[in-house]
């Protein structure tokens, strides 16, 4: 009997664990180590953040689902990995610290035959003074990264809307809280949902709404922008995005590294080296992401974290990490199997794997401050990678160490993104976009790096219907209801 | 003469002056139930193609 341990029960980890349990059956064991008792459909946190959904509607209890799937569930966070075992233990193991199940604070060592690291991001609020401490949100801004954060954001939004009703003009600032953030899409959705709610309440004239982002141009999205097929034209995402902002009267600051947050004020540096300040009454700033800070030790107990993880804390996989100039970046630099190069029974999936480099064009301010988005690893790629990695491990277990590993390169994979711009079955809107591939491949598609037959975008009510249906569909799938396996990632 | 809604924002800000802002017809089509139902079917089909190319 082999044991697969999956660290993290988010999009990638949950997908990997549930498929692996299904494919392996009762002959082998799948263990999930994840600190939360609930699964969260993160994209719908946007709607929690504007009071259009409750926390309960975007989360559900993991324990009954794992019980049904025959998965051993440890409500705990992984602290370190011993991929060679230790002086006392022959087998590799993970040290975990319980966060629930009546054992909070207790440590344990879980041996494994195969390991998937799908621990997602550390929300690194602490990287920007005033934005927060470590992974904890500070008191000056709000966040929609977790369901709890989003609920808090909604309460704060209600407060400023009450002030607007009393005739007090309010300034809203939404975007990224550091020069090296990713996940601009989430902030983009939030700003338009906030604008939609304020407009619906008849208060639009009482709000100044402003976007602040580390992207060097509007519509970069951490992917260097994209060219899409819109209405028969091949259009840059910059034109598409600027149009959405102009239509809604939302002004924007781009190329900004937010370097300090105070009560009611952010300080930032721009790519041209100038410094600026922006005041706010309500602000949602996405924090930068880092790895969750897992440590690694060899058999002798020496710290080998640098061997297993990249400096940003994400796990090294089969990518080409050799430093290269932007001009020399290739689609083939991106990983295919997500297997750790040193320890072949260890894989990473979703945000937890270390990308070889960013996707956007690197940029520094004239003062030398790095201001460029880091690569997004959104839901669809995270799910697809989780499933591919689970498939590889199941084959290794069932067919032996020579089994063919399954591949899921982000340079050969598309992503469907539906960015909500306001909720409502009759008056909602969303930008429905697909990008193929996520990482541009200029050898294959010399013009734009992507296939414009499959890279398109349009905004409308249909996009909202799709986004809303996806909410129910993915929660249904994650609960392992009948036919869950036929719903694509 | 009253300013058309789509032209109102152009004067607000230099950033908006060079942007494309949808007019009355484009805006109406975005929430026209019949047209959006057609788009819903088409977008879903396109997304399914991208999803199938990615697995
Ligand atoms: C507000 C918001 C909106 C978004 N909207 C969209 C969208 O519309 N479409 C889209 O495609 N993507 C969207 N994304 C991105 C999407 O949520 C991520 O791509 C996806 O969640 C990444 O999956 P993951 O499994 O790598 O990480 P996660 O889903 O974050 O999962 C990581 C898991 O690991 C757990 N964990 C953390 N530390 C440890 C530890 N030490 N040990 C064990 N477990 C640990 C966490 O608790 C979590 O359960 C959005 C993100 C945000 C924040």
XYZ file of C-alpha atoms and ligand atoms in Angstrom:
597
model
C 0.000 0.000 0.000
C 1.402 3.384 -1.035
C 0.603 6.664 0.670
C 0.172 9.934 -1.218
C 0.209 13.040 0.961
C -1.290 16.207 -0.525
C -0.386 19.474 1.203
C -3.143 22.038 0.689
C -6.833 21.518 0.028
C -7.388 24.442 -2.349
C -8.081 24.324 -6.083
C -4.973 22.314 -7.067
C -4.730 20.119 -3.933
C -8.430 19.249 -3.756
C -8.483 18.365 -7.459
C -5.341 16.230 -7.102
C -6.496 14.446 -3.933
C -10.022 13.666 -5.103
C -8.907 12.304 -8.477
C -6.055 10.331 -6.890
C -8.410 8.775 -4.310
C -10.804 7.825 -7.089
C -8.115 6.351 -9.341
C -6.197 4.551 -6.573
C -9.225 3.085 -4.808
C -8.912 1.347 -1.456
C -5.549 -0.297 -2.222
C -3.658 2.893 -1.436
C -4.051 5.848 0.915
C -4.508 9.529 0.088
C -3.935 12.004 2.934
C -4.793 15.707 2.710
C -3.115 18.141 5.090
C -4.791 21.528 5.015
C -5.287 24.098 7.796
C -8.885 25.106 7.064
C -11.981 23.128 7.944
C -13.793 24.579 4.940
C -13.240 24.628 1.206
C -13.628 28.070 -0.381
C -14.604 28.828 -3.973
C -12.266 31.834 -3.988
C -13.515 33.548 -7.204
C -16.916 34.172 -5.584
C -15.268 35.988 -2.655
C -15.639 39.040 -4.902
C -19.416 38.827 -4.449
C -19.045 38.293 -0.695
C -16.925 41.455 -0.677
C -19.831 43.526 -2.011
C -22.510 41.827 0.107
C -24.080 39.953 -2.815
C -23.235 36.534 -1.355
C -22.681 35.234 2.142
C -19.574 33.476 3.380
C -21.647 30.297 3.741
C -22.537 30.368 0.038
C -18.882 30.226 -1.031
C -17.598 27.642 1.475
C -18.441 24.121 2.650
C -17.094 21.643 5.234
C -14.267 19.477 3.941
C -14.542 16.614 6.476
C -17.712 14.921 5.084
C -16.439 15.220 1.513
C -13.114 13.607 2.374
C -14.873 10.910 4.366
C -17.064 10.112 1.348
C -13.985 9.998 -0.902
C -12.035 7.753 1.498
C -9.375 10.444 1.982
C -7.606 10.785 5.332
C -8.021 14.405 6.365
C -5.618 16.187 8.694
C -6.719 19.691 9.586
C -3.189 20.946 9.963
C -0.532 23.002 8.269
C 2.640 21.471 6.954
C 5.746 22.948 8.533
C 8.619 21.024 6.960
C 9.510 18.191 4.643
C 12.149 15.502 5.204
C 12.408 14.027 1.703
C 15.148 11.570 2.798
C 13.623 10.709 6.164
C 15.701 11.347 9.266
C 18.126 9.595 11.591
C 15.090 7.966 13.247
C 12.787 7.493 10.251
C 13.768 5.626 7.117
C 10.899 6.948 5.005
C 10.358 10.529 3.837
C 7.913 12.461 5.983
C 6.189 15.793 6.487
C 6.011 17.511 9.862
C 2.600 19.011 10.422
C 1.021 21.168 13.094
C -2.684 20.657 13.739
C -5.043 23.628 13.544
C -8.237 21.748 14.435
C -9.824 18.315 14.999
C -9.294 18.865 18.736
C -5.511 18.716 18.358
C -4.693 22.361 17.606
C -1.032 23.127 18.284
C 0.056 19.456 18.323
C 2.740 18.280 15.912
C 2.909 15.027 14.013
C 5.080 13.389 11.376
C 3.318 11.886 8.352
C 5.320 9.459 6.242
C 4.748 9.449 2.509
C 5.631 7.568 -0.648
C 4.581 10.472 -2.842
C 4.018 14.116 -1.981
C 2.133 16.911 -3.719
C 2.812 20.425 -2.510
C -0.315 22.450 -3.346
C -0.076 24.952 -0.527
C -0.912 27.959 -2.735
C 0.295 31.396 -1.741
C 1.261 33.047 1.494
C -0.667 36.327 1.391
C 2.403 38.414 2.060
C 0.793 41.566 3.484
C 3.935 42.172 5.533
C 5.960 42.990 2.409
C 4.445 46.490 2.366
C 4.704 48.514 5.581
C 1.220 49.261 6.824
C -0.526 46.708 4.595
C -0.254 44.067 7.299
C 2.039 41.858 9.357
C 3.331 38.637 7.792
C 0.299 36.934 6.285
C -2.154 38.974 8.357
C -4.144 41.825 6.877
C -3.516 45.212 8.488
C -6.127 47.648 9.713
C -6.017 50.326 7.010
C -7.194 48.389 3.967
C -9.455 45.445 3.208
C -8.916 42.266 1.190
C -11.034 39.710 -0.691
C -8.424 36.939 -0.720
C -10.270 34.800 1.854
C -13.986 34.504 2.606
C -13.429 36.098 6.044
C -11.543 39.001 4.499
C -14.312 39.452 1.945
C -17.005 39.521 4.628
C -15.057 42.235 6.450
C -14.633 44.157 3.169
C -18.383 44.073 2.637
C -19.017 45.565 6.108
C -16.529 48.358 5.439
C -18.103 49.029 2.051
C -21.537 49.310 3.668
C -20.116 51.915 6.064
C -18.800 54.165 3.301
C -22.022 53.770 1.313
C -23.922 54.976 4.397
C -21.630 58.000 4.505
C -22.359 58.687 0.820
C -26.078 58.561 1.606
C -25.447 61.257 4.202
C -23.850 63.414 1.534
C -20.174 62.696 2.294
C -18.111 62.151 -0.852
C -15.922 59.038 -0.577
C -12.676 58.064 -2.266
C -12.200 54.398 -3.195
C -8.795 52.984 -4.119
C -8.485 49.410 -5.387
C -5.596 47.508 -6.932
C -2.275 45.988 -5.958
C -0.420 46.674 -2.717
C 3.153 46.082 -3.898
C 5.296 46.304 -7.038
C 5.508 42.526 -7.390
C 1.894 41.480 -6.998
C -0.020 39.059 -9.176
C -3.789 38.430 -9.226
C -4.668 41.818 -10.776
C -7.764 40.083 -12.156
C -9.269 39.769 -8.682
C -8.759 43.469 -7.952
C -10.156 44.278 -11.409
C -13.314 42.297 -10.615
C -13.640 43.893 -7.227
C -13.340 47.485 -8.444
C -16.067 46.929 -11.039
C -18.331 45.131 -8.588
C -17.923 47.969 -6.096
C -18.666 50.487 -8.861
C -21.734 48.445 -9.913
C -23.107 48.295 -6.348
C -22.561 52.010 -5.800
C -24.224 52.844 -9.116
C -27.148 50.502 -8.321
C -27.622 52.308 -5.003
C -27.825 55.626 -6.870
C -24.645 56.883 -5.198
C -22.215 56.951 -8.118
C -21.959 60.746 -8.018
C -20.742 60.552 -4.425
C -17.758 58.275 -5.114
C -14.365 58.865 -6.703
C -13.108 55.450 -7.728
C -9.458 54.899 -8.599
C -7.361 51.932 -9.699
C -3.705 51.548 -8.726
C -1.641 48.745 -10.208
C 1.889 47.487 -10.663
C 1.141 46.620 -14.301
C 3.162 48.813 -16.662
C 0.036 49.195 -18.825
C -3.654 48.565 -18.355
C -4.612 44.994 -19.241
C -1.159 43.455 -18.631
C -2.714 41.038 -16.068
C 0.717 39.584 -15.312
C 0.702 37.933 -18.741
C 2.377 40.749 -20.641
C -1.089 41.658 -21.881
C -2.771 39.710 -24.625
C -4.145 40.292 -28.075
C -7.623 39.043 -28.499
C -10.186 38.642 -31.143
C -12.927 41.192 -30.446
C -15.608 42.029 -32.982
C -13.439 40.938 -35.894
C -10.404 42.977 -34.753
C -7.254 41.704 -33.075
C -7.178 44.075 -30.140
C -4.691 44.598 -27.322
C -6.068 43.932 -23.851
C -4.935 47.484 -23.112
C -7.641 48.937 -25.377
C -10.242 46.536 -24.001
C -9.351 47.387 -20.386
C -9.000 51.145 -20.824
C -12.415 51.143 -22.451
C -13.995 49.428 -19.430
C -12.410 51.934 -17.059
C -13.309 54.985 -19.177
C -16.897 53.802 -19.589
C -17.280 53.516 -15.815
C -15.396 56.713 -15.036
C -12.707 54.899 -13.045
C -9.315 56.616 -13.292
C -6.090 54.672 -13.016
C -2.451 54.750 -11.941
C -0.201 52.126 -13.545
C 3.400 51.058 -12.972
C 3.010 51.736 -9.240
C 4.833 50.093 -6.369
C 2.858 50.819 -3.208
C 5.623 51.165 -0.621
C 3.690 52.306 2.453
C 0.117 52.302 3.684
C -1.183 54.564 6.421
C -4.662 55.288 7.684
C -6.419 56.807 4.684
C -3.299 57.136 2.541
C -0.972 55.083 0.342
C 2.499 56.090 -0.771
C 3.841 54.780 -4.038
C 6.711 54.923 -6.484
C 6.178 54.952 -10.237
C 8.285 53.474 -13.022
C 9.558 56.958 -13.897
C 11.003 57.163 -10.379
C 8.543 59.768 -9.111
C 6.870 59.325 -5.752
C 3.188 59.900 -5.105
C 0.483 59.702 -2.475
C -3.154 58.853 -2.809
C -5.741 59.274 -0.114
C -8.697 56.929 0.382
C -11.727 56.286 2.531
C -11.951 52.644 1.438
C -9.178 50.609 -0.111
C -8.748 46.993 -1.207
C -5.160 46.204 -2.125
C -4.073 42.702 -3.152
C -0.926 41.623 -1.267
C 2.073 40.100 -3.033
C 2.247 36.301 -2.958
C 5.120 34.143 -1.669
C 5.523 30.466 -0.877
C 4.030 29.451 2.487
C 7.492 29.063 4.037
C 7.894 25.277 4.209
C 11.335 24.137 5.315
C 13.202 21.061 4.068
C 15.793 18.909 5.875
C 17.974 16.042 4.695
C 18.550 12.769 6.539
C 21.281 14.308 8.687
C 18.943 17.144 9.674
C 20.724 19.812 7.596
C 18.549 22.582 6.181
C 18.100 21.951 2.432
C 15.295 24.464 1.911
C 17.356 26.201 -0.803
C 17.645 22.934 -2.724
C 13.926 22.216 -2.691
C 12.481 25.717 -2.850
C 13.231 28.850 -4.877
C 14.090 32.038 -2.920
C 10.437 33.163 -3.136
C 9.408 30.021 -1.233
C 7.783 28.224 -4.168
C 8.849 24.637 -4.887
C 11.348 23.962 -7.655
C 10.019 21.713 -10.398
C 11.105 20.695 -13.905
C 11.389 24.292 -15.183
C 14.476 25.900 -16.670
C 15.546 28.245 -13.868
C 18.796 29.402 -15.475
C 18.869 33.218 -15.517
C 18.170 34.534 -19.020
C 17.505 37.872 -20.677
C 13.859 38.622 -21.524
C 14.638 38.189 -25.236
C 15.813 34.625 -24.583
C 12.785 33.468 -22.632
C 11.139 30.483 -24.245
C 7.866 28.668 -23.783
C 9.982 25.573 -23.117
C 11.357 27.181 -19.909
C 8.010 26.383 -18.291
C 7.547 23.089 -16.404
C 5.692 20.155 -17.920
C 5.446 17.487 -15.189
C 5.915 19.566 -11.982
C 8.251 16.931 -10.551
C 10.915 18.171 -8.155
C 14.302 17.706 -9.852
C 16.038 16.447 -6.689
C 13.361 14.278 -5.102
C 11.403 12.510 -7.812
C 8.534 11.460 -5.538
C 7.722 15.097 -4.829
C 5.571 17.325 -7.058
C 4.118 20.829 -6.819
C 0.801 22.023 -8.255
C -1.021 25.334 -8.611
C 0.503 28.483 -7.171
C 2.965 26.422 -5.094
C 5.343 25.647 -7.991
C 8.159 28.086 -8.735
C 7.752 29.654 -12.200
C 10.998 29.943 -14.218
C 10.506 33.699 -14.633
C 7.754 36.227 -14.953
C 5.620 36.484 -18.114
C 5.294 40.284 -18.355
C 8.230 42.320 -19.604
C 10.532 42.953 -16.619
C 10.502 46.547 -15.439
C 12.364 48.609 -12.867
C 11.835 52.184 -11.826
C 14.695 54.582 -12.527
C 15.561 54.157 -8.821
C 16.033 50.417 -9.373
C 12.805 49.258 -7.705
C 11.354 46.206 -9.424
C 7.810 47.015 -10.511
C 6.344 44.191 -12.536
C 3.551 41.711 -12.051
C 4.484 38.141 -11.190
C 2.860 35.362 -13.239
C -0.750 34.460 -12.513
C -1.621 30.813 -11.916
C -5.378 31.009 -12.029
C -8.006 28.416 -11.214
C -8.125 26.526 -14.489
C -4.341 25.954 -14.824
C -4.146 25.124 -11.097
C -6.867 22.484 -11.458
C -5.421 21.027 -14.661
C -1.925 20.835 -13.137
C -3.330 19.212 -9.967
C -5.087 16.568 -12.026
C -2.037 15.896 -14.243
C 0.221 15.489 -11.216
C -2.279 13.137 -9.547
C -2.417 11.128 -12.772
C 1.379 10.823 -12.879
C 1.572 9.665 -9.272
C -1.215 7.123 -9.729
C 0.654 5.719 -12.738
C 3.927 5.630 -10.786
C 2.168 3.713 -8.015
C 0.286 1.333 -10.281
C 2.702 0.875 -13.197
C 6.029 1.367 -11.477
C 8.800 3.964 -11.508
C 9.148 3.959 -15.309
C 5.586 5.115 -15.887
C 5.148 8.017 -18.265
C 4.548 11.315 -16.445
C 1.565 13.392 -17.512
C 2.261 16.878 -18.816
C 0.456 20.186 -18.369
C 2.660 23.052 -19.516
C 1.208 26.522 -19.092
C 2.750 27.282 -22.486
C 0.456 24.692 -24.065
C -2.602 25.273 -21.959
C -5.294 27.908 -22.177
C -7.243 29.606 -19.457
C -10.852 30.659 -19.440
C -11.375 33.654 -17.196
C -14.684 35.265 -16.472
C -14.135 38.549 -14.689
C -17.275 39.799 -13.026
C -18.110 43.462 -13.550
C -21.289 43.446 -11.481
C -23.725 40.823 -10.221
C -27.354 40.505 -11.337
C -29.250 37.962 -13.480
C -30.721 40.765 -15.607
C -28.326 43.673 -15.248
C -25.032 41.977 -14.325
C -22.033 41.923 -16.627
C -18.761 40.073 -16.861
C -15.812 40.038 -19.202
C -15.572 36.501 -20.566
C -12.056 35.896 -21.800
C -10.019 32.983 -22.981
C -6.304 33.042 -23.511
C -4.424 30.355 -25.386
C -1.776 29.589 -24.343
C -1.317 31.265 -20.940
C 2.438 31.646 -21.478
C 3.057 33.158 -24.914
C 4.963 31.038 -27.402
C 6.551 33.316 -30.010
C 8.059 30.385 -31.914
C 4.645 28.887 -32.551
C 2.669 32.140 -32.790
C 5.204 34.753 -33.975
C 2.700 37.641 -34.146
C 1.257 37.925 -30.653
C 2.661 34.824 -28.947
C -0.841 33.402 -28.757
C -3.450 31.835 -30.998
C -5.951 34.629 -31.689
C -8.535 32.061 -32.833
C -8.725 30.939 -29.214
C -7.864 34.186 -27.410
C -10.941 36.327 -27.251
C -12.884 38.537 -24.901
C -16.250 40.184 -24.662
C -18.288 41.845 -21.977
C -21.962 41.346 -21.361
C -24.727 39.695 -19.409
C -23.841 36.292 -20.904
C -20.477 36.509 -19.110
C -22.271 37.050 -15.826
C -24.527 34.030 -16.418
C -21.431 31.923 -17.103
C -19.664 33.215 -13.972
C -22.729 32.504 -11.834
C -23.217 29.019 -13.272
C -19.508 28.272 -12.736
C -19.957 29.179 -9.058
C -22.548 26.397 -8.614
C -20.797 23.985 -10.964
C -17.393 24.123 -9.249
C -18.835 23.871 -5.754
C -20.912 20.891 -6.972
C -17.771 19.300 -8.413
C -15.693 19.982 -5.301
C -18.407 18.321 -3.173
C -18.003 15.216 -5.360
C -21.691 15.094 -6.278
C -22.789 12.661 -9.044
C -20.843 12.985 -12.304
C -18.314 15.402 -10.692
C -15.555 13.876 -12.790
C -17.082 14.960 -16.095
C -16.997 18.650 -15.117
C -13.736 20.018 -16.534
C -11.257 21.899 -14.346
C -27.853 69.980 -26.521
C -27.492 67.394 -23.735
C -24.289 65.361 -23.701
C -24.793 61.742 -24.735
C -24.044 59.404 -21.781
C -21.190 57.712 -23.657
C -19.530 61.074 -24.327
C -19.783 62.390 -20.798
C -16.650 60.691 -19.463
C -14.357 61.851 -22.284
C -14.141 65.319 -20.784
C -13.532 64.069 -17.240
C -9.998 62.935 -17.576
C -7.191 62.875 -20.159
C -6.923 59.096 -19.696
C -10.471 58.627 -20.929
C -10.073 60.883 -23.989
C -8.219 58.248 -25.996
C -10.333 55.278 -24.876
C -13.118 53.522 -26.745
C -16.441 54.055 -24.984
C -19.442 52.031 -26.124
C -22.438 53.911 -27.473
C -26.138 53.334 -26.819
C -26.472 50.380 -29.206
C -23.394 48.519 -27.920
C -24.529 49.067 -24.328
C -28.038 47.852 -25.080
C -26.725 44.695 -26.741
C -24.674 43.875 -23.644
C -27.822 43.393 -21.614
C -30.257 42.403 -24.395
C -31.516 39.030 -23.146
C -32.034 37.456 -26.572
C -28.665 38.562 -27.985
C -26.897 37.620 -24.767
C -28.474 34.167 -24.859
C -26.967 33.691 -28.318
C -23.608 34.953 -27.028
C -23.929 32.651 -23.987
C -24.146 29.616 -26.273
C -21.273 30.826 -28.487
C -18.932 31.786 -25.602
C -19.576 28.434 -23.911
C -18.743 26.558 -27.085
C -15.550 28.610 -27.561
C -14.533 28.024 -23.942
C -15.160 24.288 -24.295
C -12.780 24.227 -27.257
C -10.075 26.001 -25.197
C -10.698 23.667 -22.250
C -10.450 20.592 -24.475
C -7.217 21.881 -26.066
C -5.750 22.331 -22.576
C -6.343 18.860 -21.122
C -10.306 37.171 -4.800
C -9.790 36.198 -5.814
C -10.549 35.956 -6.965
C -10.092 35.060 -7.905
N -10.852 34.837 -9.017
C -10.451 33.932 -9.924
C -11.258 33.658 -11.076
O -12.311 34.265 -11.275
N -10.834 32.711 -11.942
C -9.680 32.027 -11.730
O -9.329 31.174 -12.536
N -8.885 32.260 -10.659
C -9.250 33.195 -9.761
N -8.467 33.448 -8.673
C -7.225 32.679 -8.512
C -7.500 31.308 -7.913
O -8.193 31.440 -6.713
C -6.161 30.614 -7.699
O -5.558 30.478 -8.948
C -6.308 29.228 -7.114
O -6.985 29.264 -5.898
C -4.922 28.614 -6.931
O -5.066 27.317 -6.464
P -4.014 26.681 -5.447
O -4.544 25.349 -5.115
O -2.655 26.807 -5.979
O -4.067 27.628 -4.159
P -5.288 27.780 -3.105
O -6.595 27.556 -3.789
O -5.070 29.070 -2.422
O -5.049 26.588 -2.112
C -3.960 26.479 -1.250
C -4.373 25.655 -0.053
O -3.229 25.347 0.731
C -3.532 25.557 2.085
N -2.287 25.799 2.824
C -1.653 26.973 3.049
N -0.554 26.775 3.782
C -0.479 25.450 4.019
C 0.432 24.634 4.737
N 1.503 25.138 5.350
N 0.193 23.311 4.786
C -0.887 22.776 4.174
N -1.786 23.507 3.483
C -1.575 24.824 3.413
C -4.480 26.731 2.065
O -5.214 26.816 3.258
C -5.348 26.381 0.856
O -6.384 25.514 1.211
C -8.869 34.377 -7.719
C -8.104 34.645 -6.573
C -8.538 35.562 -5.639
C -7.708 35.822 -4.421
